[in-house]
PDB file of C-alpha atoms in Angstrom:
ATOM      1  CA  MET P 218      92.226  81.992  34.014  1.00 37.00           C
ATOM      2  CA  ARG P 219      93.009  79.302  31.359  1.00 41.00           C
ATOM      3  CA  LYS P 220      94.474  75.974  32.882  1.00 39.00           C
ATOM      4  CA  ALA P 221      97.369  74.472  32.152  1.00 39.00           C
ATOM      5  CA  THR P 222      96.385  71.330  29.481  1.00 37.00           C
ATOM      6  CA  ARG P 223      97.750  68.544  31.967  1.00 42.00           C
ATOM      7  CA  PHE P 224     100.011  65.304  30.522  1.00 40.00           C
ATOM      8  CA  ALA P 225      98.096  66.136  27.187  1.00 40.00           C
ATOM      9  CA  LEU P 226      97.403  62.899  24.920  1.00 35.00           C
ATOM     10  CA  LEU P 227      94.124  64.486  24.337  1.00 32.00           C
ATOM     11  CA  GLY P 228      92.556  63.081  21.703  1.00 30.00           C
ATOM     12  CA  THR P 229      90.410  65.310  19.721  1.00 26.00           C
ATOM     13  CA  SER P 230      91.415  68.903  22.546  1.00 30.00           C
ATOM     14  CA  VAL P 231      94.522  68.263  21.174  1.00 33.00           C
ATOM     15  CA  ALA P 232      92.931  70.289  17.810  1.00 33.00           C
ATOM     16  CA  LEU P 233      91.263  72.782  20.136  1.00 29.00           C
ATOM     17  CA  VAL P 234      94.747  73.224  21.674  1.00 34.00           C
ATOM     18  CA  THR P 235      96.795  74.060  18.740  1.00 37.00           C
ATOM     19  CA  THR P 236      94.017  76.026  16.896  1.00 34.00           C
ATOM     20  CA  ALA P 237      93.737  78.424  19.550  1.00 36.00           C
ATOM     21  CA  ILE P 238      97.507  78.620  19.870  1.00 41.00           C
ATOM     22  CA  CYS P 239      97.348  79.368  15.317  1.00 41.00           C
ATOM     23  CA  ALA P 240      95.117  82.492  16.494  1.00 36.00           C
ATOM     24  CA  THR P 241      96.789  83.475  19.191  1.00 38.00           C
ATOM     25  CA  THR P 242     100.455  83.594  16.548  1.00 39.00           C
ATOM     26  CA  ALA P 243     100.369  83.967  13.346  1.00 37.00           C
ATOM     27  CA  GLN P 244     103.534  82.319  13.041  1.00 40.00           C
ATOM     28  CA  ALA P 245     103.582  78.649  12.969  1.00 48.00           C
ATOM     29  CA  ASP P 246     106.962  78.128  12.681  1.00 68.00           C
ATOM     30  CA  ASP P 247     109.806  78.996  13.598  1.00 90.00           C
ATOM     31  CA  GLY P 248     110.322  82.550  13.223  1.00 93.00           C
ATOM     32  CA  GLY P 249     110.235  86.425  14.588  1.00 94.00           C
ATOM     33  CA  ALA P 250     111.394  90.245  13.551  1.00 95.00           C
ATOM     34  CA  GLY P 251     114.223  91.451  15.005  1.00 95.00           C
ATOM     35  CA  ASP P 252     116.783  91.592  17.584  1.00 96.00           C
ATOM     36  CA  ILE P 253     115.584  89.182  20.251  1.00 97.00           C
ATOM     37  CA  THR P 254     117.260  86.400  21.238  1.00 97.00           C
ATOM     38  CA  ILE P 255     116.225  83.653  23.365  1.00 97.00           C
ATOM     39  CA  ASP P 256     119.100  82.733  25.555  1.00 97.00           C
ATOM     40  CA  LYS P 257     118.164  80.012  27.804  1.00 97.00           C
ATOM     41  CA  VAL P 258     115.121  77.304  28.220  1.00 98.00           C
ATOM     42  CA  VAL P 259     115.618  74.921  31.534  1.00 98.00           C
ATOM     43  CA  VAL P 260     113.017  72.935  31.437  1.00 98.00           C
ATOM     44  CA  ASN P 261     112.702  70.601  35.589  1.00 98.00           C
ATOM     45  CA  GLY P 262     115.717  71.484  36.405  1.00 97.00           C
ATOM     46  CA  GLY P 263     117.578  70.119  33.946  1.00 97.00           C
ATOM     47  CA  LYS P 264     116.241  66.567  34.766  1.00 98.00           C
ATOM     48  CA  PRO P 265     113.907  64.277  33.011  1.00 98.00           C
ATOM     49  CA  VAL P 266     110.314  64.023  33.693  1.00 96.00           C
ATOM     50  CA  VAL P 267     109.203  61.220  36.071  1.00 97.00           C
ATOM     51  CA  VAL P 268     105.587  59.892  35.969  1.00 95.00           C
ATOM     52  CA  GLY P 269     104.234  56.942  38.011  1.00 95.00           C
ATOM     53  CA  THR P 270     100.105  56.196  37.394  1.00 94.00           C
ATOM     54  CA  THR P 271      98.824  58.374  39.847  1.00 92.00           C
ATOM     55  CA  LYS P 272     100.286  61.793  40.991  1.00 93.00           C
ATOM     56  CA  VAL P 273     100.054  64.656  39.093  1.00 92.00           C
ATOM     57  CA  VAL P 274     103.542  65.593  37.843  1.00 94.00           C
ATOM     58  CA  SER P 275     104.533  69.346  37.852  1.00 95.00           C
ATOM     59  CA  ALA P 276     107.486  70.588  35.821  1.00 96.00           C
ATOM     60  CA  LYS P 277     109.056  74.289  35.953  1.00 97.00           C
ATOM     61  CA  VAL P 278     110.261  75.509  33.160  1.00 98.00           C
ATOM     62  CA  THR P 279     112.749  79.097  32.447  1.00 97.00           C
ATOM     63  CA  VAL P 280     112.661  80.933  28.973  1.00 97.00           C
ATOM     64  CA  THR P 281     115.456  83.174  29.322  1.00 98.00           C
ATOM     65  CA  ALA P 282     115.160  85.965  27.033  1.00 98.00           C
ATOM     66  CA  SER P 283     117.134  89.672  25.503  1.00 98.00           C
ATOM     67  CA  ASP P 284     115.824  92.882  23.808  1.00 98.00           C
ATOM     68  CA  ASP P 285     117.598  96.052  23.617  1.00 97.00           C
ATOM     69  CA  SER P 286     113.796  96.982  24.404  1.00 97.00           C
ATOM     70  CA  GLY P 287     113.464  94.615  27.267  1.00 97.00           C
ATOM     71  CA  ILE P 288     111.117  92.234  27.204  1.00 97.00           C
ATOM     72  CA  ALA P 289     107.657  92.433  27.295  1.00 95.00           C
ATOM     73  CA  GLU P 290     105.877  89.329  27.889  1.00 91.00           C
ATOM     74  CA  THR P 291     106.099  85.631  26.979  1.00 88.00           C
ATOM     75  CA  THR P 292     103.345  84.928  25.261  1.00 88.00           C
ATOM     76  CA  TYR P 293     103.070  81.068  25.705  1.00 89.00           C
ATOM     77  CA  ILE P 294     105.153  77.367  26.882  1.00 95.00           C
ATOM     78  CA  SER P 295     104.298  74.501  24.871  1.00 93.00           C
ATOM     79  CA  ALA P 296     106.078  70.979  25.448  1.00 93.00           C
ATOM     80  CA  SER P 297     105.036  68.525  22.840  1.00 91.00           C
ATOM     81  CA  GLY P 298     105.764  64.795  22.294  1.00 89.00           C
ATOM     82  CA  PRO P 299     104.980  61.736  20.138  1.00 88.00           C
ATOM     83  CA  LYS P 300     101.888  62.525  18.796  1.00 82.00           C
ATOM     84  CA  PRO P 301      99.078  63.610  20.102  1.00 81.00           C
ATOM     85  CA  ASN P 302     101.052  63.843  23.603  1.00 82.00           C
ATOM     86  CA  PHE P 303     101.387  67.699  24.488  1.00 85.00           C
ATOM     87  CA  ALA P 304     101.111  70.116  27.561  1.00 88.00           C
ATOM     88  CA  GLN P 305     100.293  74.025  27.542  1.00 89.00           C
ATOM     89  CA  VAL P 306     101.297  77.008  29.560  1.00 92.00           C
ATOM     90  CA  TRP P 307      99.209  80.072  28.726  1.00 86.00           C
ATOM     91  CA  ASP P 308     100.178  83.680  29.076  1.00 86.00           C
ATOM     92  CA  ASP P 309      99.024  84.454  32.154  1.00 91.00           C
ATOM     93  CA  GLU P 310     100.254  81.891  33.717  1.00 94.00           C
ATOM     94  CA  ILE P 311     103.496  83.060  33.288  1.00 96.00           C
ATOM     95  CA  THR P 312     105.779  85.539  35.285  1.00 96.00           C
ATOM     96  CA  CYS P 313     108.654  87.353  34.519  1.00 96.00           C
ATOM     97  CA  VAL P 314     111.136  89.017  36.030  1.00 96.00           C
ATOM     98  CA  LYS P 315     113.941  91.414  34.958  1.00 97.00           C
ATOM     99  CA  ALA P 316     117.753  90.398  35.565  1.00 97.00           C
ATOM    100  CA  SER P 317     118.680  93.776  34.092  1.00 97.00           C
ATOM    101  CA  ALA P 318     117.107  96.191  31.770  1.00 97.00           C
ATOM    102  CA  THR P 319     117.143  93.859  28.895  1.00 98.00           C
ATOM    103  CA  THR P 320     116.672  90.381  30.014  1.00 98.00           C
ATOM    104  CA  SER P 321     114.545  88.422  31.501  1.00 97.00           C
ATOM    105  CA  THR P 322     113.385  84.887  32.670  1.00 97.00           C
ATOM    106  CA  CYS P 323     110.230  84.155  32.409  1.00 97.00           C
ATOM    107  CA  THR P 324     108.334  81.247  34.683  1.00 97.00           C
ATOM    108  CA  GLY P 325     105.600  78.911  33.866  1.00 97.00           C
ATOM    109  CA  THR P 326     104.463  75.238  35.080  1.00 96.00           C
ATOM    110  CA  LEU P 327     104.057  72.160  32.680  1.00 94.00           C
ATOM    111  CA  THR P 328     101.771  70.062  34.563  1.00 91.00           C
ATOM    112  CA  PHE P 329     101.508  66.137  33.378  1.00 91.00           C
ATOM    113  CA  ASP P 330      98.707  63.684  34.715  1.00 90.00           C
ATOM    114  CA  PRO P 331      98.800  59.998  34.116  1.00 89.00           C
ATOM    115  CA  GLN P 332      95.631  60.229  35.087  1.00 85.00           C
ATOM    116  CA  ALA P 333      93.957  62.707  32.020  1.00 75.00           C
ATOM    117  CA  SER P 334      90.533  62.614  32.082  1.00 54.00           C
ATOM    118  CA  THR P 335      90.141  64.714  28.316  1.00 49.00           C
ATOM    119  CA  GLY P 336      92.518  61.390  27.019  1.00 44.00           C
ATOM    120  CA  PHE P 337      93.731  58.169  26.595  1.00 43.00           C
ATOM    121  CA  VAL P 338      97.449  57.898  28.346  1.00 63.00           C
ATOM    122  CA  ASP P 339      99.720  55.525  26.352  1.00 83.00           C
ATOM    123  CA  ASN P 340     103.589  54.346  26.831  1.00 92.00           C
ATOM    124  CA  ASN P 341     104.671  55.973  24.056  1.00 92.00           C
ATOM    125  CA  ALA P 342     104.701  59.486  26.319  1.00 92.00           C
ATOM    126  CA  ALA P 343     108.021  58.153  27.394  1.00 95.00           C
ATOM    127  CA  ALA P 344     110.537  59.939  24.738  1.00 95.00           C
ATOM    128  CA  THR P 345     112.345  63.247  24.234  1.00 96.00           C
ATOM    129  CA  TRP P 346     109.567  66.076  23.982  1.00 95.00           C
ATOM    130  CA  ASN P 347     110.208  69.439  22.576  1.00 96.00           C
ATOM    131  CA  LEU P 348     109.674  72.877  24.099  1.00 96.00           C
ATOM    132  CA  GLY P 349     107.910  75.138  22.103  1.00 96.00           C
ATOM    133  CA  THR P 350     107.702  79.437  23.446  1.00 96.00           C
ATOM    134  CA  LEU P 351     106.877  82.406  22.129  1.00 96.00           C
ATOM    135  CA  VAL P 352     108.819  85.723  23.813  1.00 97.00           C
ATOM    136  CA  SER P 353     107.903  89.482  22.815  1.00 97.00           C
ATOM    137  CA  ALA P 354     109.749  92.445  23.564  1.00 97.00           C
ATOM    138  CA  ASN P 355     108.715  96.528  23.826  1.00 97.00           C
ATOM    139  CA  ASP P 356     109.292  97.506  20.903  1.00 96.00           C
ATOM    140  CA  HIS P 357     107.314  94.788  19.378  1.00 95.00           C
ATOM    141  CA  ASP P 358     110.062  92.264  18.195  1.00 97.00           C
ATOM    142  CA  TYR P 359     109.053  88.477  18.784  1.00 97.00           C
ATOM    143  CA  ILE P 360     110.446  85.228  18.640  1.00 97.00           C
ATOM    144  CA  TYR P 361     109.061  81.942  18.181  1.00 96.00           C
ATOM    145  CA  ARG P 362     111.395  78.286  18.453  1.00 96.00           C
ATOM    146  CA  ASP P 363     109.313  75.184  18.353  1.00 95.00           C
ATOM    147  CA  ALA P 364     112.182  73.075  20.018  1.00 96.00           C
ATOM    148  CA  ALA P 365     113.424  76.150  22.115  1.00 97.00           C
ATOM    149  CA  THR P 366     115.218  72.855  24.363  1.00 97.00           C
ATOM    150  CA  THR P 367     114.405  69.430  24.752  1.00 97.00           C
ATOM    151  CA  PHE P 368     113.756  67.055  27.703  1.00 97.00           C
ATOM    152  CA  LYS P 369     112.835  64.012  28.701  1.00 97.00           C
ATOM    153  CA  VAL P 370     109.849  62.032  29.704  1.00 95.00           C
ATOM    154  CA  GLN P 371     109.931  58.621  31.541  1.00 96.00           C
ATOM    155  CA  ARG P 372     107.728  56.197  33.215  1.00 97.00           C
ATOM    156  CA  TYR P 373     108.060  56.105  36.893  1.00 98.00           C
ATOM    157  CA  SER P 374     110.473  52.715  38.207  1.00 98.00           C
ATOM    158  CA  LYS P 375     110.063  50.496  41.158  1.00 98.00           C
ATOM    159  CA  LEU P 376     113.163  47.977  42.875  1.00 98.00           C
ATOM    160  CA  THR P 377     112.646  45.912  45.754  1.00 98.00           C
ATOM    161  CA  VAL P 378     115.015  43.287  47.057  1.00 98.00           C
ATOM    162  CA  ASN P 379     114.856  40.088  49.522  1.00 98.00           C
ATOM    163  CA  ALA P 380     118.183  38.231  50.926  1.00 98.00           C
ATOM    164  CA  SER P 381     117.332  35.966  52.670  1.00 97.00           C
ATOM    165  CA  PRO P 382     117.865  33.525  55.221  1.00 97.00           C
ATOM    166  CA  GLU P 383     118.310  36.266  58.091  1.00 93.00           C
ATOM    167  CA  PRO P 384     120.628  35.414  59.898  1.00 96.00           C
ATOM    168  CA  VAL P 385     122.664  32.690  58.156  1.00 97.00           C
ATOM    169  CA  LYS P 386     125.589  31.336  58.772  1.00 97.00           C
ATOM    170  CA  LYS P 387     128.528  31.702  57.261  1.00 97.00           C
ATOM    171  CA  GLY P 388     129.534  29.939  53.908  1.00 97.00           C
ATOM    172  CA  ARG P 389     126.271  28.913  53.185  1.00 98.00           C
ATOM    173  CA  THR P 390     124.169  30.225  50.877  1.00 98.00           C
ATOM    174  CA  ILE P 391     121.559  33.398  50.178  1.00 98.00           C
ATOM    175  CA  THR P 392     119.381  33.594  48.072  1.00 98.00           C
ATOM    176  CA  VAL P 393     118.351  37.509  47.092  1.00 98.00           C
ATOM    177  CA  THR P 394     114.785  38.043  45.230  1.00 98.00           C
ATOM    178  CA  GLY P 395     113.112  40.878  43.637  1.00 98.00           C
ATOM    179  CA  LYS P 396     111.631  43.153  41.188  1.00 98.00           C
ATOM    180  CA  LEU P 397     111.935  45.640  39.229  1.00 98.00           C
ATOM    181  CA  SER P 398     108.686  46.908  37.794  1.00 98.00           C
ATOM    182  CA  ARG P 399     107.654  50.369  35.833  1.00 98.00           C
ATOM    183  CA  ALA P 400     104.250  52.734  35.718  1.00 97.00           C
ATOM    184  CA  ASN P 401     101.856  51.391  32.424  1.00 95.00           C
ATOM    185  CA  TRP P 402      99.906  54.875  31.377  1.00 92.00           C
ATOM    186  CA  GLU P 403      97.648  52.999  29.765  1.00 90.00           C
ATOM    187  CA  ASP P 404      96.184  51.023  32.620  1.00 91.00           C
ATOM    188  CA  ASN P 405      98.023  52.334  35.302  1.00 92.00           C
ATOM    189  CA  GLU P 406      99.492  49.842  37.034  1.00 95.00           C
ATOM    190  CA  TYR P 407     103.155  48.567  37.530  1.00 98.00           C
ATOM    191  CA  HIS P 408     104.709  46.030  35.793  1.00 98.00           C
ATOM    192  CA  GLY P 409     107.493  43.898  35.751  1.00 98.00           C
ATOM    193  CA  TYR P 410     110.456  45.376  33.058  1.00 98.00           C
ATOM    194  CA  THR P 411     111.874  42.929  31.494  1.00 98.00           C
ATOM    195  CA  ASN P 412     114.849  41.338  30.350  1.00 98.00           C
ATOM    196  CA  GLN P 413     117.206  44.461  32.174  1.00 98.00           C
ATOM    197  CA  PRO P 414     120.191  44.574  33.301  1.00 98.00           C
ATOM    198  CA  VAL P 415     120.575  44.733  37.327  1.00 98.00           C
ATOM    199  CA  LYS P 416     123.452  44.944  39.944  1.00 98.00           C
ATOM    200  CA  LEU P 417     123.566  42.822  42.971  1.00 98.00           C
ATOM    201  CA  GLN P 418     125.454  45.229  45.073  1.00 98.00           C
ATOM    202  CA  PHE P 419     126.885  44.617  48.526  1.00 98.00           C
ATOM    203  CA  ARG P 420     127.607  47.111  51.430  1.00 98.00           C
ATOM    204  CA  LYS P 421     129.552  46.161  54.567  1.00 98.00           C
ATOM    205  CA  LYS P 422     128.100  46.637  58.046  1.00 97.00           C
ATOM    206  CA  GLY P 423     130.395  49.736  58.768  1.00 96.00           C
ATOM    207  CA  SER P 424     130.727  51.057  55.131  1.00 97.00           C
ATOM    208  CA  ASN P 425     129.483  53.331  53.536  1.00 96.00           C
ATOM    209  CA  THR P 426     129.784  52.185  49.964  1.00 98.00           C
ATOM    210  CA  TYR P 427     128.421  49.240  47.590  1.00 98.00           C
ATOM    211  CA  THR P 428     130.431  46.766  45.632  1.00 98.00           C
ATOM    212  CA  THR P 429     128.372  45.703  42.878  1.00 98.00           C
ATOM    213  CA  LEU P 430     129.325  41.541  42.905  1.00 98.00           C
ATOM    214  CA  LYS P 431     127.180  40.373  39.320  1.00 98.00           C
ATOM    215  CA  THR P 432     125.172  41.473  37.336  1.00 98.00           C
ATOM    216  CA  LEU P 433     121.596  39.434  36.161  1.00 98.00           C
ATOM    217  CA  LYS P 434     118.681  40.384  33.723  1.00 98.00           C
ATOM    218  CA  SER P 435     115.095  41.171  35.160  1.00 98.00           C
ATOM    219  CA  ASN P 436     113.223  37.466  33.413  1.00 98.00           C
ATOM    220  CA  SER P 437     109.676  38.090  31.629  1.00 97.00           C
ATOM    221  CA  THR P 438     107.362  38.973  34.246  1.00 98.00           C
ATOM    222  CA  GLY P 439     110.521  41.691  35.886  1.00 98.00           C
ATOM    223  CA  ASN P 440     111.564  38.877  39.074  1.00 98.00           C
ATOM    224  CA  LEU P 441     115.596  38.878  40.096  1.00 98.00           C
ATOM    225  CA  ARG P 442     117.218  36.007  41.591  1.00 98.00           C
ATOM    226  CA  THR P 443     120.373  34.573  42.553  1.00 98.00           C
ATOM    227  CA  THR P 444     122.465  33.158  45.173  1.00 98.00           C
ATOM    228  CA  VAL P 445     125.458  34.259  46.891  1.00 98.00           C
ATOM    229  CA  THR P 446     127.542  32.967  49.657  1.00 98.00           C
ATOM    230  CA  ALA P 447     127.226  34.507  53.130  1.00 98.00           C
ATOM    231  CA  SER P 448     130.611  35.475  54.089  1.00 97.00           C
ATOM    232  CA  THR P 449     130.401  38.770  56.475  1.00 97.00           C
ATOM    233  CA  ASP P 450     127.562  41.530  57.883  1.00 98.00           C
ATOM    234  CA  GLY P 451     125.984  43.765  55.198  1.00 98.00           C
ATOM    235  CA  TYR P 452     123.271  45.174  52.907  1.00 98.00           C
ATOM    236  CA  PHE P 453     122.355  43.623  49.696  1.00 98.00           C
ATOM    237  CA  ARG P 454     120.667  45.814  46.690  1.00 98.00           C
ATOM    238  CA  TYR P 455     119.332  45.829  43.546  1.00 98.00           C
ATOM    239  CA  SER P 456     120.766  48.220  41.197  1.00 98.00           C
ATOM    240  CA  PHE P 457     118.868  49.558  37.876  1.00 98.00           C
ATOM    241  CA  ALA P 458     121.194  52.050  35.618  1.00 98.00           C
ATOM    242  CA  GLY P 459     117.923  52.936  33.813  1.00 98.00           C
ATOM    243  CA  THR P 460     117.084  53.432  30.274  1.00 98.00           C
ATOM    244  CA  ALA P 461     115.559  56.594  27.902  1.00 97.00           C
ATOM    245  CA  THR P 462     112.243  55.906  29.045  1.00 97.00           C
ATOM    246  CA  THR P 463     113.286  54.996  32.616  1.00 98.00           C
ATOM    247  CA  PRO P 464     114.324  56.277  35.395  1.00 98.00           C
ATOM    248  CA  ALA P 465     118.177  54.652  37.284  1.00 98.00           C
ATOM    249  CA  VAL P 466     116.358  52.972  40.799  1.00 98.00           C
ATOM    250  CA  SER P 467     118.113  51.227  43.615  1.00 98.00           C
ATOM    251  CA  ALA P 468     116.631  49.487  46.325  1.00 98.00           C
ATOM    252  CA  ALA P 469     116.923  49.934  49.257  1.00 97.00           C
ATOM    253  CA  GLY P 470     119.719  47.882  51.275  1.00 97.00           C
ATOM    254  CA  ASP P 471     118.373  44.586  53.151  1.00 98.00           C
ATOM    255  CA  PHE P 472     120.638  43.841  56.176  1.00 98.00           C
ATOM    256  CA  VAL P 473     121.805  39.500  56.402  1.00 98.00           C
ATOM    257  CA  ASP P 474     123.281  39.040  59.704  1.00 98.00           C
ATOM    258  CA  VAL P 475     126.202  36.624  58.910  1.00 98.00           C
ATOM    259  CA  ARG P 476     126.890  34.051  62.230  1.00 96.00           C
TER     260      ARG P 476
END
């Protein structure tokens, strides 16, 4: 059984996969024959694929297609980002389930490995990827789409917070520090995410709602530091809204006892 190609900044391996695809399918661009349609394609439940520095991340792909003769199979599912980023699922790893006599939903799993041994992983992979697929019908109709849908691959983010001193007298100054960092796939470490707007938020003891106190920017190493006046018991946290390449993240609240 062929294995799904992992988070594929694969260098020369990309050429091998591409050659295999071309050998399997006559068409290299969008095309098809007959009245078969691709009705819906979903990657990772519609959410970005977020990859850290060590763990392999799986992303489920579903392809729903219809034809008057019924769907025979989905031959492959492929994902491509900025060259040479590539991931692949082959036909023997795809399962098709009938929804009706004419419509089936086919499912496969893409895997993204930040420590892939078959190539050099770089941060350009944090981008919008195309999801391509080839589906065939029982009457030999087929349809191929190089970008049946798109999805984002993002660099996992972390955010910390520390409010001190604890406890503190009412009216005194509280210093709130923290750090915003994100995965770097070139050395598999976390580095500070610099010059990014981050909100300092406060949740009063007994409340479930955080209120934004101010917005500051991470410095050249991703660190955060600001001060506030102690007024009442509660939790301080930093919250980052995210960017196209990096997901939103909020730190766990740090409780301060005001006396």
